[in-house]
């Protein structure tokens, strides 16, 4: 039996007979691996925090050798009480996907450069977490001292060519905070530098992008510059528009989300509404900082 539980690296190299030709049968490869197990370099894996293991393949391996070694590893981990097994395959090793699927692994998620597959060893219903379920979007309500709002017309999407003016919107990038994403989207689409003030509200919807749910955060920004430079690739036009003119658009009158964005934005500008401000906090489980959004105005009142 291969000592994969400890992840020990033997002194020998790979079985060159098994690696020399991909035409060898799986049975023959399994026998070769079994007879020369001490000469086989183990699959690269680490233990996760939930009683499972993560295999991250980085170098090529003959599918037959990989199959035999994976079978041995799964048998060993089952004896050890390991529950979840993950395999991360880079796109360059996509030839190993059929082998992994034949062992009972299923697709968990994929990114541009890799596919993650999962397997549950116990004979019970698995408790592995599902893939990410939500996309996070931001919309910016930004008004100048003339009570003009920053608006754009998009070159693509459902509003393309309809002459509809809307608030700048976009999707938060991986690892990006909501407040940073809102500032970035405004800068990219309009060239306007802005300061984040508050999250005014958010909307949750489902079955949006590839059947994922969607969280859309409405953010209040304060302009730091006023000269517009539109993003040619995505934006048809952009301008500072009197808020009354914006509100008079038939699209705004029919679209409840835009109507509420306008209402809460104006209420905040007129000092009648309190949104959520970011507070930097630490966790008991990590030294990394995160942001906690809260109604600071009313908290200060309650604390006073």
PDB file of C-alpha atoms in Angstrom:
ATOM      1  CA  UNK A   1       0.000   0.000   0.000  1.00  0.00           C
ATOM      2  CA  UNK A   2       1.308   3.448  -0.898  1.00  0.00           C
ATOM      3  CA  UNK A   3       2.081   5.712   2.030  1.00  0.00           C
ATOM      4  CA  UNK A   4       0.011   8.600   0.659  1.00  0.00           C
ATOM      5  CA  UNK A   5      -1.524   9.490   4.013  1.00  0.00           C
ATOM      6  CA  UNK A   6       1.731  10.978   5.186  1.00  0.00           C
ATOM      7  CA  UNK A   7       2.634  12.436   1.809  1.00  0.00           C
ATOM      8  CA  UNK A   8       6.148  10.930   2.129  1.00  0.00           C
ATOM      9  CA  UNK A   9       8.492  11.433  -0.835  1.00  0.00           C
ATOM     10  CA  UNK A  10      10.442   8.234  -1.633  1.00  0.00           C
ATOM     11  CA  UNK A  11      14.006   8.491  -2.791  1.00  0.00           C
ATOM     12  CA  UNK A  12      13.366   6.785  -6.130  1.00  0.00           C
ATOM     13  CA  UNK A  13      11.854   8.178  -9.319  1.00  0.00           C
ATOM     14  CA  UNK A  14       8.789   7.325 -11.363  1.00  0.00           C
ATOM     15  CA  UNK A  15       8.333   3.878 -12.872  1.00  0.00           C
ATOM     16  CA  UNK A  16       9.695   4.606 -16.349  1.00  0.00           C
ATOM     17  CA  UNK A  17       8.115   1.464 -17.810  1.00  0.00           C
ATOM     18  CA  UNK A  18       4.664   2.706 -16.825  1.00  0.00           C
ATOM     19  CA  UNK A  19       5.426   6.234 -18.021  1.00  0.00           C
ATOM     20  CA  UNK A  20       6.983   5.197 -21.333  1.00  0.00           C
ATOM     21  CA  UNK A  21       3.726   4.592 -23.155  1.00  0.00           C
ATOM     22  CA  UNK A  22       0.143   5.709 -22.586  1.00  0.00           C
ATOM     23  CA  UNK A  23      -1.026   2.576 -24.445  1.00  0.00           C
ATOM     24  CA  UNK A  24      -0.359   0.315 -21.433  1.00  0.00           C
ATOM     25  CA  UNK A  25      -3.583  -0.994 -19.961  1.00  0.00           C
ATOM     26  CA  UNK A  26      -4.819   0.338 -16.627  1.00  0.00           C
ATOM     27  CA  UNK A  27      -4.545  -3.145 -15.128  1.00  0.00           C
ATOM     28  CA  UNK A  28      -0.922  -3.500 -16.144  1.00  0.00           C
ATOM     29  CA  UNK A  29      -0.162  -0.043 -14.825  1.00  0.00           C
ATOM     30  CA  UNK A  30      -1.845  -0.800 -11.507  1.00  0.00           C
ATOM     31  CA  UNK A  31       0.264  -3.939 -11.129  1.00  0.00           C
ATOM     32  CA  UNK A  32       3.419  -2.001 -11.953  1.00  0.00           C
ATOM     33  CA  UNK A  33       2.575   0.643  -9.411  1.00  0.00           C
ATOM     34  CA  UNK A  34       1.716  -1.952  -6.782  1.00  0.00           C
ATOM     35  CA  UNK A  35       4.954  -3.854  -7.285  1.00  0.00           C
ATOM     36  CA  UNK A  36       7.098  -0.725  -7.322  1.00  0.00           C
ATOM     37  CA  UNK A  37       5.136   1.500  -4.951  1.00  0.00           C
ATOM     38  CA  UNK A  38       8.230   2.663  -3.140  1.00  0.00           C
ATOM     39  CA  UNK A  39       9.557   4.103  -6.387  1.00  0.00           C
ATOM     40  CA  UNK A  40       6.437   6.129  -7.149  1.00  0.00           C
ATOM     41  CA  UNK A  41       6.395   9.802  -6.238  1.00  0.00           C
ATOM     42  CA  UNK A  42       3.154  10.535  -4.307  1.00  0.00           C
ATOM     43  CA  UNK A  43       0.382  12.768  -5.525  1.00  0.00           C
ATOM     44  CA  UNK A  44       0.882  16.335  -4.239  1.00  0.00           C
ATOM     45  CA  UNK A  45      -1.724  16.998  -1.564  1.00  0.00           C
ATOM     46  CA  UNK A  46      -2.360  19.000   1.596  1.00  0.00           C
ATOM     47  CA  UNK A  47      -4.861  18.526   4.397  1.00  0.00           C
ATOM     48  CA  UNK A  48      -7.702  21.008   4.487  1.00  0.00           C
ATOM     49  CA  UNK A  49      -9.340  22.448   7.611  1.00  0.00           C
ATOM     50  CA  UNK A  50     -12.387  20.196   7.483  1.00  0.00           C
ATOM     51  CA  UNK A  51     -11.039  16.663   7.601  1.00  0.00           C
ATOM     52  CA  UNK A  52     -10.338  16.396   3.899  1.00  0.00           C
ATOM     53  CA  UNK A  53      -7.449  16.605   1.463  1.00  0.00           C
ATOM     54  CA  UNK A  54      -6.697  18.720  -1.598  1.00  0.00           C
ATOM     55  CA  UNK A  55      -4.694  17.265  -4.485  1.00  0.00           C
ATOM     56  CA  UNK A  56      -3.191  19.956  -6.686  1.00  0.00           C
ATOM     57  CA  UNK A  57      -1.674  18.515  -9.835  1.00  0.00           C
ATOM     58  CA  UNK A  58       1.029  20.652 -11.417  1.00  0.00           C
ATOM     59  CA  UNK A  59       3.196  18.334 -13.507  1.00  0.00           C
ATOM     60  CA  UNK A  60       2.197  15.888 -16.270  1.00  0.00           C
ATOM     61  CA  UNK A  61       1.523  12.261 -15.376  1.00  0.00           C
ATOM     62  CA  UNK A  62       0.574   9.264 -17.464  1.00  0.00           C
ATOM     63  CA  UNK A  63      -3.213   8.740 -17.041  1.00  0.00           C
ATOM     64  CA  UNK A  64      -2.700   5.059 -16.236  1.00  0.00           C
ATOM     65  CA  UNK A  65      -0.164   5.781 -13.523  1.00  0.00           C
ATOM     66  CA  UNK A  66      -2.336   8.599 -12.203  1.00  0.00           C
ATOM     67  CA  UNK A  67      -5.384   6.294 -12.064  1.00  0.00           C
ATOM     68  CA  UNK A  68      -3.546   3.604 -10.132  1.00  0.00           C
ATOM     69  CA  UNK A  69      -2.049   6.063  -7.703  1.00  0.00           C
ATOM     70  CA  UNK A  70      -5.379   7.812  -7.169  1.00  0.00           C
ATOM     71  CA  UNK A  71      -7.110   4.499  -6.389  1.00  0.00           C
ATOM     72  CA  UNK A  72      -4.436   3.688  -3.817  1.00  0.00           C
ATOM     73  CA  UNK A  73      -4.689   7.139  -2.274  1.00  0.00           C
ATOM     74  CA  UNK A  74      -8.476   6.979  -1.972  1.00  0.00           C
ATOM     75  CA  UNK A  75      -8.280   3.545  -0.330  1.00  0.00           C
ATOM     76  CA  UNK A  76      -5.737   4.797   2.186  1.00  0.00           C
ATOM     77  CA  UNK A  77      -7.687   7.957   2.972  1.00  0.00           C
ATOM     78  CA  UNK A  78     -10.887   5.974   3.417  1.00  0.00           C
ATOM     79  CA  UNK A  79      -9.115   3.870   6.060  1.00  0.00           C
ATOM     80  CA  UNK A  80      -7.908   7.037   7.778  1.00  0.00           C
ATOM     81  CA  UNK A  81     -11.401   8.526   8.003  1.00  0.00           C
ATOM     82  CA  UNK A  82     -10.768  11.280   5.470  1.00  0.00           C
ATOM     83  CA  UNK A  83     -14.062  12.615   4.149  1.00  0.00           C
ATOM     84  CA  UNK A  84     -13.802  15.091   1.307  1.00  0.00           C
ATOM     85  CA  UNK A  85     -11.211  14.859  -1.460  1.00  0.00           C
ATOM     86  CA  UNK A  86     -10.561  17.709  -3.885  1.00  0.00           C
ATOM     87  CA  UNK A  87      -8.533  17.567  -7.077  1.00  0.00           C
ATOM     88  CA  UNK A  88      -7.370  20.774  -8.748  1.00  0.00           C
ATOM     89  CA  UNK A  89      -6.416  20.217 -12.369  1.00  0.00           C
ATOM     90  CA  UNK A  90      -4.795  22.991 -14.407  1.00  0.00           C
ATOM     91  CA  UNK A  91      -6.071  23.325 -17.952  1.00  0.00           C
ATOM     92  CA  UNK A  92      -2.739  21.953 -19.182  1.00  0.00           C
ATOM     93  CA  UNK A  93      -3.565  18.595 -17.509  1.00  0.00           C
ATOM     94  CA  UNK A  94      -7.121  18.309 -18.839  1.00  0.00           C
ATOM     95  CA  UNK A  95      -6.224  14.847 -20.188  1.00  0.00           C
ATOM     96  CA  UNK A  96      -6.576  13.561 -16.601  1.00  0.00           C
ATOM     97  CA  UNK A  97     -10.221  14.636 -16.297  1.00  0.00           C
ATOM     98  CA  UNK A  98     -11.715  11.341 -17.605  1.00  0.00           C
ATOM     99  CA  UNK A  99      -9.629   9.380 -15.105  1.00  0.00           C
ATOM    100  CA  UNK A 100     -10.843  11.493 -12.196  1.00  0.00           C
ATOM    101  CA  UNK A 101     -14.486  11.326 -13.292  1.00  0.00           C
ATOM    102  CA  UNK A 102     -14.305   7.535 -13.649  1.00  0.00           C
ATOM    103  CA  UNK A 103     -13.367   7.368  -9.957  1.00  0.00           C
ATOM    104  CA  UNK A 104     -16.626   9.108  -9.049  1.00  0.00           C
ATOM    105  CA  UNK A 105     -15.449  12.711  -8.753  1.00  0.00           C
ATOM    106  CA  UNK A 106     -17.818  15.460  -9.859  1.00  0.00           C
ATOM    107  CA  UNK A 107     -17.210  18.966 -11.186  1.00  0.00           C
ATOM    108  CA  UNK A 108     -17.281  21.528  -8.398  1.00  0.00           C
ATOM    109  CA  UNK A 109     -16.171  24.716 -10.149  1.00  0.00           C
ATOM    110  CA  UNK A 110     -13.917  26.012 -12.871  1.00  0.00           C
ATOM    111  CA  UNK A 111     -11.873  29.143 -13.443  1.00  0.00           C
ATOM    112  CA  UNK A 112      -9.902  30.317 -16.457  1.00  0.00           C
ATOM    113  CA  UNK A 113      -6.865  28.171 -15.680  1.00  0.00           C
ATOM    114  CA  UNK A 114      -8.143  25.159 -13.693  1.00  0.00           C
ATOM    115  CA  UNK A 115     -10.973  22.750 -12.943  1.00  0.00           C
ATOM    116  CA  UNK A 116     -11.790  21.692  -9.367  1.00  0.00           C
ATOM    117  CA  UNK A 117     -13.368  18.278  -8.821  1.00  0.00           C
ATOM    118  CA  UNK A 118     -14.696  16.816  -5.580  1.00  0.00           C
ATOM    119  CA  UNK A 119     -15.357  13.389  -4.052  1.00  0.00           C
ATOM    120  CA  UNK A 120     -16.957  12.223  -0.795  1.00  0.00           C
ATOM    121  CA  UNK A 121     -15.440   9.091   0.735  1.00  0.00           C
ATOM    122  CA  UNK A 122     -17.972   8.115   3.477  1.00  0.00           C
ATOM    123  CA  UNK A 123     -21.117   6.259   2.468  1.00  0.00           C
ATOM    124  CA  UNK A 124     -23.263   9.197   3.529  1.00  0.00           C
ATOM    125  CA  UNK A 125     -24.723  12.326   1.973  1.00  0.00           C
ATOM    126  CA  UNK A 126     -21.845  14.707   1.368  1.00  0.00           C
ATOM    127  CA  UNK A 127     -21.552  17.981   3.274  1.00  0.00           C
ATOM    128  CA  UNK A 128     -19.053  19.682   0.986  1.00  0.00           C
ATOM    129  CA  UNK A 129     -19.819  23.362   0.390  1.00  0.00           C
ATOM    130  CA  UNK A 130     -21.296  24.253  -2.962  1.00  0.00           C
ATOM    131  CA  UNK A 131     -19.553  26.530  -5.406  1.00  0.00           C
ATOM    132  CA  UNK A 132     -19.838  30.309  -5.026  1.00  0.00           C
ATOM    133  CA  UNK A 133     -23.509  31.197  -5.391  1.00  0.00           C
ATOM    134  CA  UNK A 134     -23.534  34.970  -5.895  1.00  0.00           C
ATOM    135  CA  UNK A 135     -22.160  37.635  -8.157  1.00  0.00           C
ATOM    136  CA  UNK A 136     -21.630  41.089  -6.592  1.00  0.00           C
ATOM    137  CA  UNK A 137     -22.470  44.220  -8.531  1.00  0.00           C
ATOM    138  CA  UNK A 138     -22.296  47.919  -7.702  1.00  0.00           C
ATOM    139  CA  UNK A 139     -24.145  50.983  -8.872  1.00  0.00           C
ATOM    140  CA  UNK A 140     -22.985  54.553  -8.195  1.00  0.00           C
ATOM    141  CA  UNK A 141     -25.195  57.486  -7.248  1.00  0.00           C
ATOM    142  CA  UNK A 142     -22.955  60.523  -7.643  1.00  0.00           C
ATOM    143  CA  UNK A 143     -24.208  64.138  -7.665  1.00  0.00           C
ATOM    144  CA  UNK A 144     -22.389  67.458  -8.015  1.00  0.00           C
ATOM    145  CA  UNK A 145     -23.136  70.800  -6.350  1.00  0.00           C
ATOM    146  CA  UNK A 146     -25.499  71.746  -9.201  1.00  0.00           C
ATOM    147  CA  UNK A 147     -27.735  68.762  -8.330  1.00  0.00           C
ATOM    148  CA  UNK A 148     -26.663  67.011 -11.495  1.00  0.00           C
ATOM    149  CA  UNK A 149     -26.201  63.235 -11.439  1.00  0.00           C
ATOM    150  CA  UNK A 150     -23.518  61.363 -13.335  1.00  0.00           C
ATOM    151  CA  UNK A 151     -25.178  59.139 -15.952  1.00  0.00           C
ATOM    152  CA  UNK A 152     -24.126  56.949 -18.867  1.00  0.00           C
ATOM    153  CA  UNK A 153     -25.494  55.208 -21.944  1.00  0.00           C
ATOM    154  CA  UNK A 154     -24.087  51.739 -22.545  1.00  0.00           C
ATOM    155  CA  UNK A 155     -22.906  50.263 -25.854  1.00  0.00           C
ATOM    156  CA  UNK A 156     -24.016  46.735 -24.953  1.00  0.00           C
ATOM    157  CA  UNK A 157     -26.698  44.985 -22.928  1.00  0.00           C
ATOM    158  CA  UNK A 158     -30.473  45.280 -22.905  1.00  0.00           C
ATOM    159  CA  UNK A 159     -30.380  49.102 -23.019  1.00  0.00           C
ATOM    160  CA  UNK A 160     -28.099  49.346 -26.042  1.00  0.00           C
ATOM    161  CA  UNK A 161     -29.374  51.806 -28.624  1.00  0.00           C
ATOM    162  CA  UNK A 162     -32.440  52.860 -26.623  1.00  0.00           C
ATOM    163  CA  UNK A 163     -31.114  56.262 -25.584  1.00  0.00           C
ATOM    164  CA  UNK A 164     -31.647  55.466 -21.893  1.00  0.00           C
ATOM    165  CA  UNK A 165     -29.489  57.263 -19.326  1.00  0.00           C
ATOM    166  CA  UNK A 166     -28.549  55.183 -16.279  1.00  0.00           C
ATOM    167  CA  UNK A 167     -26.229  55.276 -13.294  1.00  0.00           C
ATOM    168  CA  UNK A 168     -22.720  53.803 -13.709  1.00  0.00           C
ATOM    169  CA  UNK A 169     -22.731  50.130 -12.755  1.00  0.00           C
ATOM    170  CA  UNK A 170     -20.354  47.198 -12.813  1.00  0.00           C
ATOM    171  CA  UNK A 171     -19.211  43.968 -11.195  1.00  0.00           C
ATOM    172  CA  UNK A 172     -16.845  43.787  -8.215  1.00  0.00           C
ATOM    173  CA  UNK A 173     -13.649  41.946  -9.089  1.00  0.00           C
ATOM    174  CA  UNK A 174     -12.342  38.957  -7.064  1.00  0.00           C
ATOM    175  CA  UNK A 175     -10.692  40.180  -3.862  1.00  0.00           C
ATOM    176  CA  UNK A 176     -12.025  43.706  -4.329  1.00  0.00           C
ATOM    177  CA  UNK A 177     -14.016  45.556  -1.648  1.00  0.00           C
ATOM    178  CA  UNK A 178     -17.405  46.987  -2.563  1.00  0.00           C
ATOM    179  CA  UNK A 179     -16.313  50.574  -1.939  1.00  0.00           C
ATOM    180  CA  UNK A 180     -13.191  50.153  -4.071  1.00  0.00           C
ATOM    181  CA  UNK A 181     -15.181  48.524  -6.851  1.00  0.00           C
ATOM    182  CA  UNK A 182     -17.661  51.400  -6.999  1.00  0.00           C
ATOM    183  CA  UNK A 183     -14.866  53.978  -7.252  1.00  0.00           C
ATOM    184  CA  UNK A 184     -13.097  51.944  -9.939  1.00  0.00           C
ATOM    185  CA  UNK A 185     -16.222  51.483 -12.077  1.00  0.00           C
ATOM    186  CA  UNK A 186     -16.973  55.220 -12.048  1.00  0.00           C
ATOM    187  CA  UNK A 187     -13.390  56.010 -12.992  1.00  0.00           C
ATOM    188  CA  UNK A 188     -13.290  53.441 -15.793  1.00  0.00           C
ATOM    189  CA  UNK A 189     -16.626  54.392 -17.356  1.00  0.00           C
ATOM    190  CA  UNK A 190     -16.524  58.180 -16.984  1.00  0.00           C
ATOM    191  CA  UNK A 191     -12.996  59.248 -15.996  1.00  0.00           C
ATOM    192  CA  UNK A 192     -14.406  60.876 -12.844  1.00  0.00           C
ATOM    193  CA  UNK A 193     -12.422  60.559  -9.625  1.00  0.00           C
ATOM    194  CA  UNK A 194     -14.695  59.991  -6.652  1.00  0.00           C
ATOM    195  CA  UNK A 195     -14.734  59.351  -2.916  1.00  0.00           C
ATOM    196  CA  UNK A 196     -16.842  56.577  -1.438  1.00  0.00           C
ATOM    197  CA  UNK A 197     -19.401  57.736   1.148  1.00  0.00           C
ATOM    198  CA  UNK A 198     -21.897  54.970   1.945  1.00  0.00           C
ATOM    199  CA  UNK A 199     -23.770  51.902   0.796  1.00  0.00           C
ATOM    200  CA  UNK A 200     -27.282  53.255   0.472  1.00  0.00           C
ATOM    201  CA  UNK A 201     -29.117  49.986  -0.142  1.00  0.00           C
ATOM    202  CA  UNK A 202     -28.760  46.619  -1.846  1.00  0.00           C
ATOM    203  CA  UNK A 203     -30.869  44.289  -3.938  1.00  0.00           C
ATOM    204  CA  UNK A 204     -30.814  40.485  -4.001  1.00  0.00           C
ATOM    205  CA  UNK A 205     -32.047  38.609  -7.072  1.00  0.00           C
ATOM    206  CA  UNK A 206     -31.801  35.020  -8.304  1.00  0.00           C
ATOM    207  CA  UNK A 207     -31.266  33.122 -11.557  1.00  0.00           C
ATOM    208  CA  UNK A 208     -29.325  36.089 -12.916  1.00  0.00           C
ATOM    209  CA  UNK A 209     -25.908  35.304 -14.433  1.00  0.00           C
ATOM    210  CA  UNK A 210     -25.458  31.611 -15.374  1.00  0.00           C
ATOM    211  CA  UNK A 211     -28.232  30.840 -12.863  1.00  0.00           C
ATOM    212  CA  UNK A 212     -26.248  32.443 -10.031  1.00  0.00           C
ATOM    213  CA  UNK A 213     -27.836  34.799  -7.530  1.00  0.00           C
ATOM    214  CA  UNK A 214     -26.933  38.472  -7.636  1.00  0.00           C
ATOM    215  CA  UNK A 215     -26.219  41.044  -4.929  1.00  0.00           C
ATOM    216  CA  UNK A 216     -26.318  44.609  -6.212  1.00  0.00           C
ATOM    217  CA  UNK A 217     -25.041  47.365  -3.884  1.00  0.00           C
ATOM    218  CA  UNK A 218     -26.138  50.969  -4.437  1.00  0.00           C
ATOM    219  CA  UNK A 219     -23.267  53.245  -3.408  1.00  0.00           C
ATOM    220  CA  UNK A 220     -23.146  56.970  -2.771  1.00  0.00           C
ATOM    221  CA  UNK A 221     -19.975  58.599  -4.081  1.00  0.00           C
ATOM    222  CA  UNK A 222     -18.755  62.181  -3.819  1.00  0.00           C
ATOM    223  CA  UNK A 223     -17.105  63.596  -6.971  1.00  0.00           C
ATOM    224  CA  UNK A 224     -13.523  64.780  -6.702  1.00  0.00           C
ATOM    225  CA  UNK A 225     -13.272  65.793 -10.356  1.00  0.00           C
ATOM    226  CA  UNK A 226     -15.843  66.872 -12.928  1.00  0.00           C
ATOM    227  CA  UNK A 227     -14.341  66.593 -16.416  1.00  0.00           C
ATOM    228  CA  UNK A 228     -15.696  63.504 -18.144  1.00  0.00           C
ATOM    229  CA  UNK A 229     -13.629  61.110 -20.240  1.00  0.00           C
ATOM    230  CA  UNK A 230     -15.859  58.243 -21.343  1.00  0.00           C
ATOM    231  CA  UNK A 231     -14.766  54.659 -21.781  1.00  0.00           C
ATOM    232  CA  UNK A 232     -14.984  54.130 -25.534  1.00  0.00           C
ATOM    233  CA  UNK A 233     -15.131  50.340 -25.414  1.00  0.00           C
ATOM    234  CA  UNK A 234     -18.284  50.086 -23.257  1.00  0.00           C
ATOM    235  CA  UNK A 235     -19.879  53.525 -22.953  1.00  0.00           C
ATOM    236  CA  UNK A 236     -21.800  55.253 -25.743  1.00  0.00           C
ATOM    237  CA  UNK A 237     -22.129  58.563 -23.899  1.00  0.00           C
ATOM    238  CA  UNK A 238     -21.912  60.058 -20.415  1.00  0.00           C
ATOM    239  CA  UNK A 239     -22.732  63.416 -18.867  1.00  0.00           C
ATOM    240  CA  UNK A 240     -23.779  65.345 -15.819  1.00  0.00           C
ATOM    241  CA  UNK A 241     -27.590  65.548 -16.042  1.00  0.00           C
ATOM    242  CA  UNK A 242     -30.033  67.619 -13.947  1.00  0.00           C
ATOM    243  CA  UNK A 243     -31.674  65.187 -11.566  1.00  0.00           C
ATOM    244  CA  UNK A 244     -35.161  66.292 -12.621  1.00  0.00           C
ATOM    245  CA  UNK A 245     -34.359  65.463 -16.248  1.00  0.00           C
ATOM    246  CA  UNK A 246     -33.040  62.072 -15.273  1.00  0.00           C
ATOM    247  CA  UNK A 247     -36.131  61.324 -13.181  1.00  0.00           C
ATOM    248  CA  UNK A 248     -38.444  62.288 -16.052  1.00  0.00           C
ATOM    249  CA  UNK A 249     -37.233  59.440 -18.291  1.00  0.00           C
ATOM    250  CA  UNK A 250     -40.009  56.886 -18.976  1.00  0.00           C
ATOM    251  CA  UNK A 251     -37.483  54.147 -18.164  1.00  0.00           C
ATOM    252  CA  UNK A 252     -36.961  55.564 -14.666  1.00  0.00           C
ATOM    253  CA  UNK A 253     -40.713  55.836 -14.104  1.00  0.00           C
ATOM    254  CA  UNK A 254     -41.252  52.182 -15.042  1.00  0.00           C
ATOM    255  CA  UNK A 255     -38.185  50.644 -13.430  1.00  0.00           C
ATOM    256  CA  UNK A 256     -38.717  50.310  -9.670  1.00  0.00           C
ATOM    257  CA  UNK A 257     -35.076  49.654  -8.874  1.00  0.00           C
ATOM    258  CA  UNK A 258     -33.917  52.876 -10.551  1.00  0.00           C
ATOM    259  CA  UNK A 259     -36.742  54.830  -8.897  1.00  0.00           C
ATOM    260  CA  UNK A 260     -35.664  53.622  -5.455  1.00  0.00           C
ATOM    261  CA  UNK A 261     -31.997  54.335  -6.180  1.00  0.00           C
ATOM    262  CA  UNK A 262     -32.967  57.875  -7.076  1.00  0.00           C
ATOM    263  CA  UNK A 263     -35.155  58.250  -3.983  1.00  0.00           C
ATOM    264  CA  UNK A 264     -32.582  57.010  -1.485  1.00  0.00           C
ATOM    265  CA  UNK A 265     -29.824  58.984  -3.190  1.00  0.00           C
ATOM    266  CA  UNK A 266     -31.763  62.231  -2.960  1.00  0.00           C
ATOM    267  CA  UNK A 267     -32.829  61.452   0.598  1.00  0.00           C
ATOM    268  CA  UNK A 268     -29.193  60.992   1.584  1.00  0.00           C
ATOM    269  CA  UNK A 269     -28.061  64.174  -0.180  1.00  0.00           C
ATOM    270  CA  UNK A 270     -30.837  66.057   1.598  1.00  0.00           C
ATOM    271  CA  UNK A 271     -29.713  64.598   4.984  1.00  0.00           C
ATOM    272  CA  UNK A 272     -32.827  62.507   5.552  1.00  0.00           C
ATOM    273  CA  UNK A 273     -31.376  59.052   5.076  1.00  0.00           C
ATOM    274  CA  UNK A 274     -28.537  57.091   6.654  1.00  0.00           C
ATOM    275  CA  UNK A 275     -26.804  54.357   4.727  1.00  0.00           C
ATOM    276  CA  UNK A 276     -24.031  51.964   5.690  1.00  0.00           C
ATOM    277  CA  UNK A 277     -20.434  53.112   6.176  1.00  0.00           C
ATOM    278  CA  UNK A 278     -17.455  50.714   6.096  1.00  0.00           C
ATOM    279  CA  UNK A 279     -15.603  50.025   9.341  1.00  0.00           C
ATOM    280  CA  UNK A 280     -12.314  48.110   9.182  1.00  0.00           C
ATOM    281  CA  UNK A 281     -12.360  45.150  11.599  1.00  0.00           C
ATOM    282  CA  UNK A 282     -10.206  42.163  12.587  1.00  0.00           C
ATOM    283  CA  UNK A 283     -11.349  38.579  12.983  1.00  0.00           C
ATOM    284  CA  UNK A 284     -10.512  36.186  15.800  1.00  0.00           C
ATOM    285  CA  UNK A 285      -9.515  33.623  13.166  1.00  0.00           C
ATOM    286  CA  UNK A 286      -7.193  35.644  10.921  1.00  0.00           C
ATOM    287  CA  UNK A 287      -5.046  38.771  10.924  1.00  0.00           C
ATOM    288  CA  UNK A 288      -6.612  39.940   7.666  1.00  0.00           C
ATOM    289  CA  UNK A 289      -8.777  43.027   7.879  1.00  0.00           C
ATOM    290  CA  UNK A 290     -12.320  43.069   6.548  1.00  0.00           C
ATOM    291  CA  UNK A 291     -15.004  45.725   6.208  1.00  0.00           C
ATOM    292  CA  UNK A 292     -18.163  45.847   8.306  1.00  0.00           C
ATOM    293  CA  UNK A 293     -20.849  48.094   6.842  1.00  0.00           C
ATOM    294  CA  UNK A 294     -23.211  49.747   9.310  1.00  0.00           C
ATOM    295  CA  UNK A 295     -25.454  52.751   9.946  1.00  0.00           C
ATOM    296  CA  UNK A 296     -22.885  54.800  11.836  1.00  0.00           C
ATOM    297  CA  UNK A 297     -25.125  57.833  12.335  1.00  0.00           C
ATOM    298  CA  UNK A 298     -27.809  55.998  14.274  1.00  0.00           C
ATOM    299  CA  UNK A 299     -25.256  53.908  16.155  1.00  0.00           C
ATOM    300  CA  UNK A 300     -23.576  57.095  17.368  1.00  0.00           C
ATOM    301  CA  UNK A 301     -26.960  58.390  18.478  1.00  0.00           C
ATOM    302  CA  UNK A 302     -27.721  55.198  20.363  1.00  0.00           C
ATOM    303  CA  UNK A 303     -24.277  55.160  21.968  1.00  0.00           C
ATOM    304  CA  UNK A 304     -24.576  58.821  23.030  1.00  0.00           C
TER     305      UNK A 304
END
